């Protein structure tokens, strides 16, 4: 290399500024003030005007997801079963999953086990948060409506609660992007007693709920009557919506930074696999697949919807469920102003920790610790030749290991092979069983 060439290279290097370097995506830390504590959790049962039918063991896994994607400037709140020393060792040393620093992981009280359910579970969680959180430190996916906790929330609880209620979409989403609401009821009791002349199919929704817990697709009068019976004790609003026959069911992931000078961002999307009744089964995150018309949805969200949300004082990450009829016709059917089940995989792909398409799933394995190390860990160990999944959340108790993961695939055949491999190794999963039943239609 000549002196002139060396000088030229030195000059080029000296001209590189921080803003010209490639951005390193920092997950939740991109959108919240430093040292924010994020709790990906929901009140159990029907507490705080929200319906959550998820079992307590799943709540523990849900909360643990933020341990992976909180980033370097935030803390993550999780249940004790996800941050005890053995679970932490399995995740970080055995699976090789990169979590927040140990100091940034906040474990709730050990008296909140998955045997504690209903009102008692909510009471213990509130007590633990009240004791651990300072003023304006906490962001909770679905906050409690408890006056004694208001001071710990960074975003006013009523703002998040209002935005997460499907009945309120019209305040920030233009009407042309919302399915027609055919009927609305103030309670399950009123819905149960109603006599409506409907043209089927229709969609019944408990307006403040998540993960499809409060959604029923009714193809006829008999199924509507069944929904009335299932929801008759609901205390919140119930709506009946127009059924949309779609070509794609997706969730668009977005970020609204707390700093008002920073732009709103579209982070990607995942396709959604749902049950016949409309319940969420799994998310497919495939960065190599392009859906025509996705930019049209991004434009509406970035220019019309999310600026209104930001004006209400909300910021953070979220996902909006969209039914696409064609490239120009789409409907926002559910709004999630919180982390979603697939945000972690969006983060892992943007940071190149995983480079393959994944299908999200919840699974369990019953066996000894040694069995887990020999049979399951090689299938999920980062960088291992046999790796076919990325584990993002784990709990363990009495030789029962439960986990959330993304299953890798290249095509339908590789997905079938990977699912069968997990099942052959003793993994149990309703999500994977549903994939098998669907014919692996991803």
XYZ file of N, CA, C and O in Angstrom, residues 174-360:
748
model
N -59.501 5.759 10.887
C -60.589 6.179 9.995
C -61.604 5.049 9.795
O -61.230 3.880 9.668
N -62.867 5.398 9.750
C -63.944 4.410 9.708
C -63.830 3.447 8.527
O -64.227 2.290 8.632
N -63.271 3.919 7.419
C -63.213 3.040 6.241
C -62.280 1.850 6.455
O -62.293 0.894 5.654
N -61.478 1.873 7.510
C -60.568 0.773 7.790
C -61.040 -0.097 8.966
O -60.269 -0.915 9.476
N -62.278 0.085 9.404
C -62.823 -0.696 10.515
C -64.010 -1.511 10.015
O -64.887 -0.959 9.336
N -64.085 -2.806 10.325
C -65.271 -3.582 9.930
C -66.537 -2.966 10.534
O -66.498 -2.372 11.625
N -67.630 -3.092 9.845
C -68.894 -2.531 10.323
C -69.303 -3.188 11.637
O -69.293 -4.416 11.762
N -69.645 -2.379 12.609
C -70.153 -2.894 13.885
C -71.664 -3.057 13.757
O -72.388 -2.082 13.545
N -72.121 -4.290 13.886
C -73.530 -4.617 13.668
C -74.359 -4.454 14.923
O -75.565 -4.192 14.849
N -73.735 -4.624 16.090
C -74.448 -4.478 17.359
C -73.429 -4.299 18.473
O -72.271 -4.724 18.353
N -73.847 -3.662 19.563
C -72.972 -3.453 20.715
C -73.784 -3.621 21.997
O -74.944 -3.199 22.066
N -73.163 -4.229 23.010
C -73.856 -4.516 24.263
C -72.965 -4.108 25.426
O -71.743 -4.258 25.373
N -73.565 -3.611 26.461
C -72.809 -3.094 27.600
C -72.266 -4.193 28.499
O -71.401 -3.940 29.334
N -72.756 -5.424 28.342
C -72.308 -6.527 29.191
C -72.657 -7.856 28.544
O -73.455 -7.924 27.588
N -72.082 -8.919 29.083
C -72.429 -10.252 28.625
C -73.884 -10.584 28.893
O -74.526 -11.294 28.107
N -74.405 -10.071 29.975
C -75.808 -10.311 30.311
C -76.727 -9.713 29.246
O -77.691 -10.349 28.796
N -76.408 -8.474 28.830
C -77.221 -7.823 27.796
C -77.092 -8.561 26.460
O -78.070 -8.724 25.725
N -75.884 -9.025 26.146
C -75.669 -9.801 24.923
C -76.463 -11.112 24.959
O -77.111 -11.507 23.988
N -76.456 -11.761 26.118
C -77.137 -13.051 26.275
C -78.644 -12.906 26.081
O -79.300 -13.811 25.531
N -79.183 -11.777 26.481
C -80.631 -11.567 26.404
C -81.080 -10.982 25.069
O -82.280 -10.847 24.812
N -80.136 -10.664 24.192
C -80.478 -9.955 22.965
C -81.121 -10.863 21.928
O -80.905 -12.077 21.900
N -81.904 -10.240 21.071
C -82.480 -10.913 19.908
C -82.123 -10.055 18.699
O -82.676 -8.969 18.507
N -81.160 -10.524 17.913
C -80.656 -9.746 16.787
C -80.941 -10.470 15.472
O -80.770 -11.690 15.371
N -81.369 -9.725 14.483
C -81.528 -10.278 13.132
C -80.222 -10.057 12.388
O -79.900 -8.943 11.969
N -79.436 -11.131 12.237
C -78.108 -11.016 11.666
C -77.979 -11.852 10.402
O -78.631 -12.886 10.258
N -77.127 -11.384 9.524
C -76.757 -12.167 8.344
C -75.394 -12.777 8.636
O -74.400 -12.071 8.806
N -75.331 -14.096 8.710
C -74.108 -14.790 9.088
C -73.192 -14.971 7.873
O -73.662 -14.985 6.737
N -71.873 -15.114 8.142
C -71.193 -15.171 9.440
C -70.972 -13.787 10.047
O -70.985 -12.779 9.329
N -70.744 -13.773 11.375
C -70.430 -12.552 12.104
C -69.299 -12.864 13.089
O -68.989 -14.034 13.343
N -68.709 -11.817 13.641
C -67.643 -11.980 14.630
C -68.083 -11.324 15.930
O -68.429 -10.137 15.946
N -68.080 -12.089 17.017
C -68.421 -11.585 18.344
C -67.122 -11.324 19.099
O -66.228 -12.177 19.121
N -67.007 -10.141 19.711
C -65.777 -9.785 20.417
C -66.074 -9.174 21.785
O -66.904 -8.267 21.895
N -65.395 -9.680 22.807
C -65.291 -8.944 24.062
C -64.295 -7.830 23.778
O -63.126 -8.094 23.456
N -64.733 -6.592 23.851
C -63.941 -5.504 23.260
C -62.602 -5.275 23.948
O -61.649 -4.828 23.319
N -62.504 -5.582 25.229
C -61.245 -5.405 25.945
C -60.712 -6.780 26.335
O -61.021 -7.318 27.398
N -59.935 -7.361 25.422
C -59.384 -8.704 25.629
C -58.200 -8.860 24.691
O -57.930 -7.988 23.859
N -57.504 -10.007 24.785
C -56.340 -10.215 23.919
C -56.211 -11.675 23.531
O -56.869 -12.550 24.108
N -55.344 -11.926 22.528
C -54.986 -13.277 22.082
C -56.177 -14.104 21.631
O -56.135 -15.326 21.668
N -57.242 -13.444 21.219
C -58.407 -14.179 20.759
C -59.243 -14.771 21.871
O -60.207 -15.505 21.611
N -58.902 -14.460 23.147
C -59.673 -14.998 24.274
C -61.145 -14.642 24.162
O -62.018 -15.455 24.465
N -61.403 -13.408 23.727
C -62.770 -12.928 23.693
C -63.325 -12.825 22.294
O -64.181 -11.971 22.041
N -62.877 -13.673 21.370
C -63.331 -13.613 19.974
C -63.990 -14.933 19.585
O -63.449 -16.009 19.847
N -65.158 -14.843 18.958
C -65.825 -16.023 18.422
C -66.358 -15.698 17.032
O -67.099 -14.723 16.854
N -65.945 -16.494 16.041
C -66.513 -16.377 14.704
C -67.747 -17.279 14.656
O -67.640 -18.487 14.889
N -68.891 -16.696 14.375
C -70.160 -17.428 14.392
C -70.684 -17.567 12.966
O -71.002 -16.573 12.314
N -70.771 -18.804 12.519
C -71.210 -19.072 11.154
C -72.722 -19.210 11.043
O -73.276 -19.181 9.938
N -73.411 -19.385 12.178
C -74.856 -19.589 12.160
C -75.434 -19.236 13.526
O -74.703 -18.885 14.463
N -76.743 -19.359 13.628
C -77.458 -19.006 14.859
C -77.019 -19.889 16.023
O -76.908 -19.421 17.168
N -76.774 -21.149 15.763
C -76.367 -22.074 16.824
C -75.043 -21.643 17.449
O -74.889 -21.657 18.679
N -74.090 -21.234 16.624
C -72.801 -20.790 17.147
C -72.921 -19.448 17.860
O -72.195 -19.193 18.834
N -73.841 -18.604 17.417
C -74.084 -17.340 18.120
C -74.645 -17.623 19.514
O -74.241 -16.984 20.495
N -75.553 -18.574 19.613
C -76.121 -18.935 20.917
C -75.037 -19.490 21.843
O -75.036 -19.212 23.050
N -74.114 -20.265 21.273
C -73.010 -20.787 22.076
C -72.134 -19.649 22.596
O -71.677 -19.671 23.744
N -71.880 -18.636 21.748
C -71.094 -17.474 22.177
C -71.814 -16.715 23.283
O -71.187 -16.247 24.241
N -73.130 -16.593 23.160
C -73.902 -15.917 24.211
C -73.747 -16.638 25.543
O -73.628 -16.002 26.600
N -73.762 -17.959 25.483
C -73.622 -18.737 26.712
C -72.220 -18.590 27.294
O -72.048 -18.438 28.512
N -71.200 -18.594 26.430
C -69.820 -18.469 26.893
C -69.527 -17.101 27.496
O -68.737 -16.979 28.442
N -70.143 -16.067 26.953
C -69.822 -14.702 27.362
C -70.865 -14.072 28.298
O -70.779 -12.886 28.590
N -71.817 -14.848 28.772
C -72.930 -14.252 29.511
C -72.504 -13.599 30.827
O -73.192 -12.708 31.334
N -71.357 -14.003 31.366
C -70.902 -13.426 32.632
C -69.859 -12.327 32.448
O -69.290 -11.845 33.435
N -69.616 -11.932 31.210
C -68.650 -10.863 30.967
C -69.204 -9.533 31.459
O -70.386 -9.223 31.265
N -68.316 -8.748 32.060
C -68.749 -7.456 32.601
C -68.495 -6.298 31.649
O -69.027 -5.207 31.850
N -67.678 -6.516 30.600
C -67.332 -5.429 29.694
C -68.175 -5.408 28.438
O -69.102 -6.213 28.255
N -67.845 -4.474 27.563
C -68.571 -4.290 26.306
C -68.356 -5.481 25.367
O -67.249 -6.011 25.260
N -69.415 -5.874 24.684
C -69.339 -6.918 23.665
C -69.887 -6.342 22.370
O -70.941 -5.698 22.354
N -69.146 -6.557 21.277
C -69.578 -6.043 19.983
C -69.722 -7.203 18.991
O -69.072 -8.241 19.124
N -70.603 -7.007 18.027
C -70.733 -7.937 16.907
C -70.307 -7.196 15.655
O -70.827 -6.125 15.343
N -69.338 -7.786 14.949
C -68.743 -7.134 13.786
C -69.032 -7.899 12.503
O -69.250 -9.116 12.506
N -68.957 -7.176 11.432
C -68.970 -7.752 10.095
C -67.827 -8.758 9.942
O -66.695 -8.512 10.376
N -68.098 -9.898 9.356
C -67.072 -10.894 9.047
C -66.367 -10.500 7.747
O -67.016 -10.185 6.753
N -65.038 -10.508 7.773
C -64.247 -10.131 6.612
C -63.566 -11.386 6.051
O -62.801 -12.050 6.758
N -63.847 -11.692 4.814
C -63.153 -12.793 4.146
C -61.848 -12.240 3.587
O -61.856 -11.386 2.700
N -60.738 -12.708 4.105
C -59.453 -12.076 3.801
C -58.524 -13.000 3.031
O -58.654 -14.224 3.072
N -57.566 -12.365 2.374
C -56.505 -13.119 1.711
C -55.293 -13.276 2.616
O -54.511 -14.216 2.475
N -55.116 -12.328 3.572
C -54.008 -12.388 4.521
C -54.481 -11.866 5.877
O -55.223 -10.882 5.954
N -54.020 -12.534 6.930
C -54.255 -12.092 8.300
C -52.882 -11.795 8.888
O -52.083 -12.698 9.105
N -52.588 -10.513 9.105
C -51.247 -10.126 9.541
C -51.317 -9.237 10.777
O -52.364 -8.673 11.111
N -50.182 -9.146 11.449
C -50.016 -8.175 12.537
C -48.843 -7.279 12.175
O -47.724 -7.768 11.972
N -49.098 -5.994 12.053
C -48.058 -5.021 11.713
C -47.443 -4.488 13.005
O -48.160 -3.988 13.878
N -46.140 -4.628 13.128
C -45.422 -4.190 14.325
C -44.903 -2.762 14.107
O -44.368 -2.451 13.042
N -45.049 -1.926 15.129
C -44.636 -0.527 15.001
C -43.988 -0.047 16.288
O -44.094 -0.683 17.345
N -43.296 1.084 16.180
C -42.694 1.708 17.344
C -42.921 3.204 17.332
O -42.711 3.864 16.306
N -43.357 3.742 18.474
C -43.514 5.189 18.649
C -42.544 5.617 19.743
O -42.750 5.290 20.920
N -41.456 6.305 19.410
C -40.480 6.693 20.432
C -41.061 7.700 21.430
O -41.887 8.548 21.077
N -40.590 7.594 22.675
C -41.001 8.572 23.691
C -40.517 9.966 23.331
O -41.171 10.963 23.645
N -39.366 10.047 22.675
C -38.840 11.327 22.215
C -39.688 11.803 21.031
O -39.667 11.193 19.957
N -40.438 12.898 21.193
C -41.336 13.339 20.115
C -40.610 13.791 18.856
O -41.231 13.927 17.801
N -39.300 14.006 18.942
C -38.530 14.414 17.768
C -38.161 13.225 16.878
O -37.755 13.400 15.741
N -38.303 12.027 17.417
C -37.951 10.835 16.643
C -39.173 10.326 15.890
O -40.292 10.378 16.397
N -38.972 9.806 14.687
C -40.116 9.407 13.862
C -40.762 8.097 14.313
O -40.114 7.241 14.921
N -42.038 7.950 13.987
C -42.744 6.692 14.154
C -42.189 5.693 13.147
O -41.892 6.046 12.003
N -42.034 4.449 13.554
C -41.394 3.455 12.696
C -42.284 2.238 12.469
O -42.994 1.787 13.379
N -42.237 1.709 11.270
C -42.824 0.408 10.958
C -41.707 -0.635 11.093
O -40.679 -0.536 10.426
N -41.899 -1.610 11.956
C -40.836 -2.556 12.276
C -40.935 -3.857 11.491
O -39.983 -4.637 11.471
N -42.064 -4.096 10.867
C -42.240 -5.335 10.121
C -43.629 -5.891 10.360
O -44.503 -5.218 10.931
N -43.830 -7.110 9.952
C -45.137 -7.737 10.152
C -44.965 -9.245 10.254
O -43.924 -9.806 9.882
N -45.967 -9.895 10.795
C -46.014 -11.351 10.802
C -47.391 -11.804 10.353
O -48.389 -11.106 10.552
N -47.426 -12.942 9.706
C -48.708 -13.551 9.388
C -49.209 -14.298 10.614
O -48.415 -14.785 11.442
N -50.532 -14.408 10.724
C -51.117 -15.004 11.915
C -51.917 -16.260 11.565
O -52.705 -16.260 10.621
N -51.694 -17.296 12.353
C -52.480 -18.515 12.241
C -53.504 -18.490 13.362
O -53.150 -18.305 14.535
N -54.761 -18.638 13.015
C -55.827 -18.570 14.004
C -56.694 -19.820 13.936
O -56.727 -20.525 12.932
N -57.425 -20.073 15.018
C -58.338 -21.207 15.063
C -59.614 -20.871 14.294
O -59.826 -19.725 13.877
N -60.475 -21.860 14.130
C -61.745 -21.626 13.447
C -62.576 -20.580 14.169
O -63.365 -19.865 13.554
N -62.404 -20.479 15.488
C -63.161 -19.503 16.273
C -62.501 -18.131 16.324
O -63.043 -17.204 16.920
N -61.316 -18.012 15.750
C -60.644 -16.718 15.739
C -59.566 -16.555 16.779
O -58.976 -15.482 16.900
N -59.266 -17.607 17.558
C -58.229 -17.517 18.570
C -56.838 -17.551 17.953
O -56.604 -18.197 16.935
N -55.890 -16.844 18.572
C -54.518 -16.800 18.078
C -53.821 -18.119 18.364
O -53.829 -18.611 19.496
N -53.201 -18.726 17.345
C -52.463 -19.976 17.509
C -50.962 -19.761 17.403
O -50.192 -20.261 18.223
N -50.539 -19.049 16.372
C -49.104 -18.864 16.161
C -48.874 -17.713 15.196
O -49.752 -17.355 14.410
N -47.670 -17.162 15.264
C -47.264 -16.127 14.336
C -46.147 -16.640 13.444
O -45.265 -17.377 13.907
N -46.189 -16.286 12.180
C -45.143 -16.661 11.230
C -44.368 -15.400 10.876
O -44.931 -14.459 10.305
N -43.096 -15.362 11.228
C -42.249 -14.207 10.948
C -41.269 -14.618 9.854
O -40.349 -15.390 10.095
N -41.492 -14.109 8.655
C -40.682 -14.483 7.501
C -40.237 -13.217 6.772
O -40.982 -12.651 5.966
N -39.024 -12.745 7.048
C -38.568 -11.485 6.444
C -38.331 -11.584 4.945
O -38.139 -10.567 4.281
N -38.351 -12.805 4.410
C -38.078 -12.974 2.989
C -39.355 -13.001 2.151
O -39.297 -13.058 0.926
N -40.504 -12.963 2.816
C -41.767 -13.008 2.092
C -42.354 -11.602 2.005
O -42.464 -10.903 3.007
N -42.756 -11.219 0.821
C -43.371 -9.906 0.621
C -44.842 -10.078 0.265
O -45.187 -10.878 -0.606
N -45.698 -9.351 0.955
C -47.123 -9.367 0.664
C -47.467 -8.083 -0.105
O -47.278 -6.981 0.429
N -47.946 -8.190 -1.334
C -48.315 -6.981 -2.094
C -49.348 -6.151 -1.328
O -50.299 -6.693 -0.768
N -49.104 -4.851 -1.273
C -50.023 -3.960 -0.579
C -49.615 -3.618 0.837
O -50.242 -2.758 1.472
N -48.539 -4.246 1.343
C -48.146 -3.982 2.726
C -47.752 -2.516 2.926
O -48.018 -1.917 3.977
N -47.155 -1.915 1.897
C -46.759 -0.512 2.024
C -47.976 0.391 2.160
O -47.912 1.435 2.836
N -49.093 0.025 1.553
C -50.323 0.816 1.699
C -50.773 0.845 3.152
O -51.231 1.877 3.662
N -50.647 -0.294 3.823
C -51.005 -0.362 5.246
C -50.033 0.474 6.062
O -50.442 1.239 6.959
N -48.748 0.343 5.787
C -47.752 1.144 6.495
C -48.049 2.635 6.361
O -47.949 3.395 7.337
N -48.410 3.061 5.166
C -48.655 4.487 4.933
C -49.825 4.988 5.764
O -49.766 6.093 6.352
N -50.903 4.204 5.829
C -52.073 4.616 6.620
C -51.711 4.689 8.097
O -52.073 5.646 8.801
N -50.984 3.690 8.570
C -50.603 3.692 9.982
C -49.675 4.860 10.299
O -49.868 5.576 11.290
N -48.677 5.061 9.462
C -47.657 6.071 9.754
C -48.169 7.495 9.600
O -47.737 8.393 10.325
N -49.117 7.691 8.679
C -49.558 9.053 8.386
C -50.914 9.422 8.995
O -51.183 10.609 9.218
N -51.768 8.432 9.256
C -53.113 8.737 9.729
C -53.411 8.223 11.137
O -53.996 8.947 11.946
N -53.012 6.994 11.429
C -53.425 6.357 12.679
C -52.484 6.678 13.838
O -52.890 7.229 14.868
N -51.223 6.333 13.687
C -50.303 6.424 14.818
C -49.969 7.852 15.252
O -49.718 8.084 16.446
N -49.976 8.860 14.354
C -49.822 10.231 14.867
C -50.937 10.624 15.840
O -50.696 11.375 16.789
N -52.149 10.136 15.610
C -53.249 10.424 16.546
C -52.998 9.745 17.881
O -53.318 10.293 18.955
N -52.447 8.524 17.827
C -52.131 7.799 19.062
C -51.047 8.535 19.837
O -51.147 8.720 21.053
N -50.018 8.975 19.130
C -48.938 9.717 19.791
C -49.477 10.993 20.433
O -49.055 11.370 21.539
N -50.421 11.649 19.782
C -50.993 12.894 20.316
C -51.743 12.647 21.616
O -51.924 13.571 22.423
N -52.193 11.420 21.846
C -52.890 11.079 23.088
C -51.917 10.839 24.241
O -52.335 10.637 25.383
N -50.622 10.818 23.941
C -49.626 10.656 24.998
C -49.069 9.251 25.133
O -48.355 8.952 26.092
N -49.377 8.390 24.143
C -48.874 7.015 24.221
C -47.614 6.866 23.388
O -47.469 7.487 22.341
N -46.695 6.003 23.853
C -45.500 5.658 23.087
C -45.097 4.233 23.457
O -45.573 3.656 24.442
N -44.234 3.651 22.631
C -43.797 2.280 22.878
C -43.891 1.448 21.624
O -43.900 1.971 20.508
N -43.938 0.121 21.792
C -44.094 -0.786 20.665
C -45.465 -1.434 20.731
O -46.042 -1.602 21.806
N -45.978 -1.794 19.570
C -47.282 -2.441 19.521
C -47.476 -3.161 18.208
O -46.592 -3.166 17.337
N -48.635 -3.772 18.079
C -48.969 -4.483 16.852
C -50.439 -4.333 16.542
O -51.285 -4.432 17.445
N -50.765 -4.061 15.291
C -52.156 -3.908 14.874
C -52.502 -5.049 13.926
O -51.826 -5.259 12.912
N -53.535 -5.796 14.283
C -53.981 -6.920 13.456
C -54.786 -6.395 12.270
O -55.700 -5.581 12.448
N -54.437 -6.893 11.093
C -55.031 -6.395 9.850
C -55.513 -7.575 9.011
O -54.776 -8.541 8.811
N -56.750 -7.470 8.525
C -57.245 -8.413 7.537
C -57.156 -7.741 6.166
O -57.738 -6.678 5.954
N -56.421 -8.365 5.251
C -56.258 -7.836 3.896
C -57.188 -8.585 2.942
O -57.123 -9.816 2.846
N -58.022 -7.837 2.260
C -58.869 -8.419 1.220
C -58.097 -8.445 -0.097
O -58.040 -9.445 -0.798
N -57.477 -7.316 -0.429
C -56.576 -7.214 -1.568
C -55.571 -6.111 -1.256
O -55.506 -5.623 -0.128
N -54.812 -5.694 -2.251
C -53.752 -4.724 -2.011
C -54.260 -3.383 -1.485
O -53.540 -2.660 -0.798
N -55.482 -3.034 -1.815
C -55.996 -1.704 -1.472
C -57.153 -1.739 -0.472
O -57.615 -0.684 -0.048
N -57.602 -2.928 -0.119
C -58.722 -3.057 0.815
C -58.269 -3.849 2.032
O -57.879 -5.018 1.905
N -58.298 -3.208 3.192
C -57.853 -3.870 4.413
C -58.568 -3.249 5.608
O -59.061 -2.109 5.552
N -58.611 -4.022 6.695
C -59.349 -3.607 7.891
C -58.499 -3.861 9.133
O -57.886 -4.928 9.275
N -58.493 -2.879 10.034
C -57.801 -3.029 11.314
C -58.780 -3.649 12.307
O -59.729 -2.998 12.751
N -58.557 -4.911 12.637
C -59.535 -5.638 13.444
C -59.197 -5.658 14.926
O -60.068 -5.878 15.758
N -57.933 -5.452 15.262
C -57.555 -5.479 16.674
C -56.326 -4.609 16.851
O -55.416 -4.626 16.008
N -56.296 -3.860 17.935
C -55.173 -2.970 18.205
C -54.518 -3.380 19.515
O -55.182 -3.520 20.534
N -53.212 -3.570 19.474
C -52.461 -4.020 20.648
C -51.389 -2.994 20.957
O -50.308 -3.018 20.345
N -51.676 -2.108 21.877
C -50.707 -1.076 22.236
C -49.871 -1.589 23.402
O -49.982 -1.167 24.539
N -49.016 -2.563 23.031
C -48.155 -3.291 23.956
C -47.276 -4.197 23.094
O -47.527 -4.365 21.897
N -46.290 -4.808 23.697
C -45.566 -5.875 23.012
C -46.554 -6.926 22.543
O -47.581 -7.158 23.176
N -46.249 -7.580 21.451
C -47.060 -8.699 21.003
C -46.231 -9.984 21.072
O -45.024 -9.952 21.323
N -46.901 -11.104 20.785
C -46.246 -12.404 20.903
C -45.067 -12.547 19.952
O -44.148 -13.328 20.208
N -45.067 -11.794 18.850
C -44.017 -11.974 17.846
C -42.999 -10.834 17.797
O -42.057 -10.890 17.003
N -43.153 -9.810 18.636
C -42.191 -8.706 18.607
C -40.774 -9.208 18.868
O -39.806 -8.742 18.248
N -40.636 -10.162 19.786
C -39.304 -10.661 20.118
C -38.606 -11.245 18.896
O -37.403 -11.062 18.695
N -39.364 -11.930 18.041
C -38.754 -12.519 16.840
C -38.408 -11.444 15.802
O -37.404 -11.567 15.091
N -39.233 -10.398 15.728
C -38.871 -9.258 14.878
C -37.530 -8.684 15.346
O -36.633 -8.394 14.542
N -37.389 -8.532 16.656
C -36.149 -8.006 17.233
C -34.963 -8.933 16.928
O -33.891 -8.471 16.501
N -35.139 -10.229 17.125
C -34.039 -11.169 16.909
C -33.610 -11.192 15.443
O -32.422 -11.342 15.145
N -34.572 -11.025 14.539
C -34.209 -11.011 13.126
C -33.546 -9.696 12.728
O -32.592 -9.687 11.947
N -34.026 -8.588 13.295
C -33.408 -7.305 12.959
C -31.979 -7.195 13.491
O -31.164 -6.452 12.949
N -31.694 -7.918 14.555
C -30.340 -7.888 15.126
C -29.503 -9.080 14.668
O -28.415 -9.317 15.206
N -30.011 -9.836 13.688
C -29.288 -10.951 13.072
C -28.987 -12.082 14.050
O -28.104 -12.913 13.797
N -29.717 -12.151 15.150
C -29.535 -13.291 16.053
C -30.166 -14.552 15.482
O -29.712 -15.657 15.787
N -31.227 -14.371 14.698
C -31.739 -15.475 13.902
C -31.921 -14.969 12.471
O -32.253 -13.791 12.259
N -31.702 -15.851 11.519
C -31.729 -15.421 10.120
C -32.711 -16.224 9.286
O -32.804 -16.006 8.077
N -33.449 -17.130 9.922
C -34.416 -17.932 9.192
C -35.835 -17.526 9.551
O -36.075 -16.949 10.623
N -36.804 -17.831 8.690
C -38.210 -17.654 9.073
C -38.534 -18.542 10.272
O -37.947 -19.618 10.449
N -39.474 -18.085 11.105
C -39.865 -18.865 12.280
C -41.386 -18.905 12.425
O -42.094 -17.997 11.988
N -41.840 -19.975 13.063
C -43.226 -20.078 13.529
C -43.169 -20.081 15.052
O -42.463 -20.900 15.655
N -43.886 -19.149 15.690
C -43.864 -19.084 17.147
C -44.733 -20.196 17.731
O -45.750 -20.590 17.153
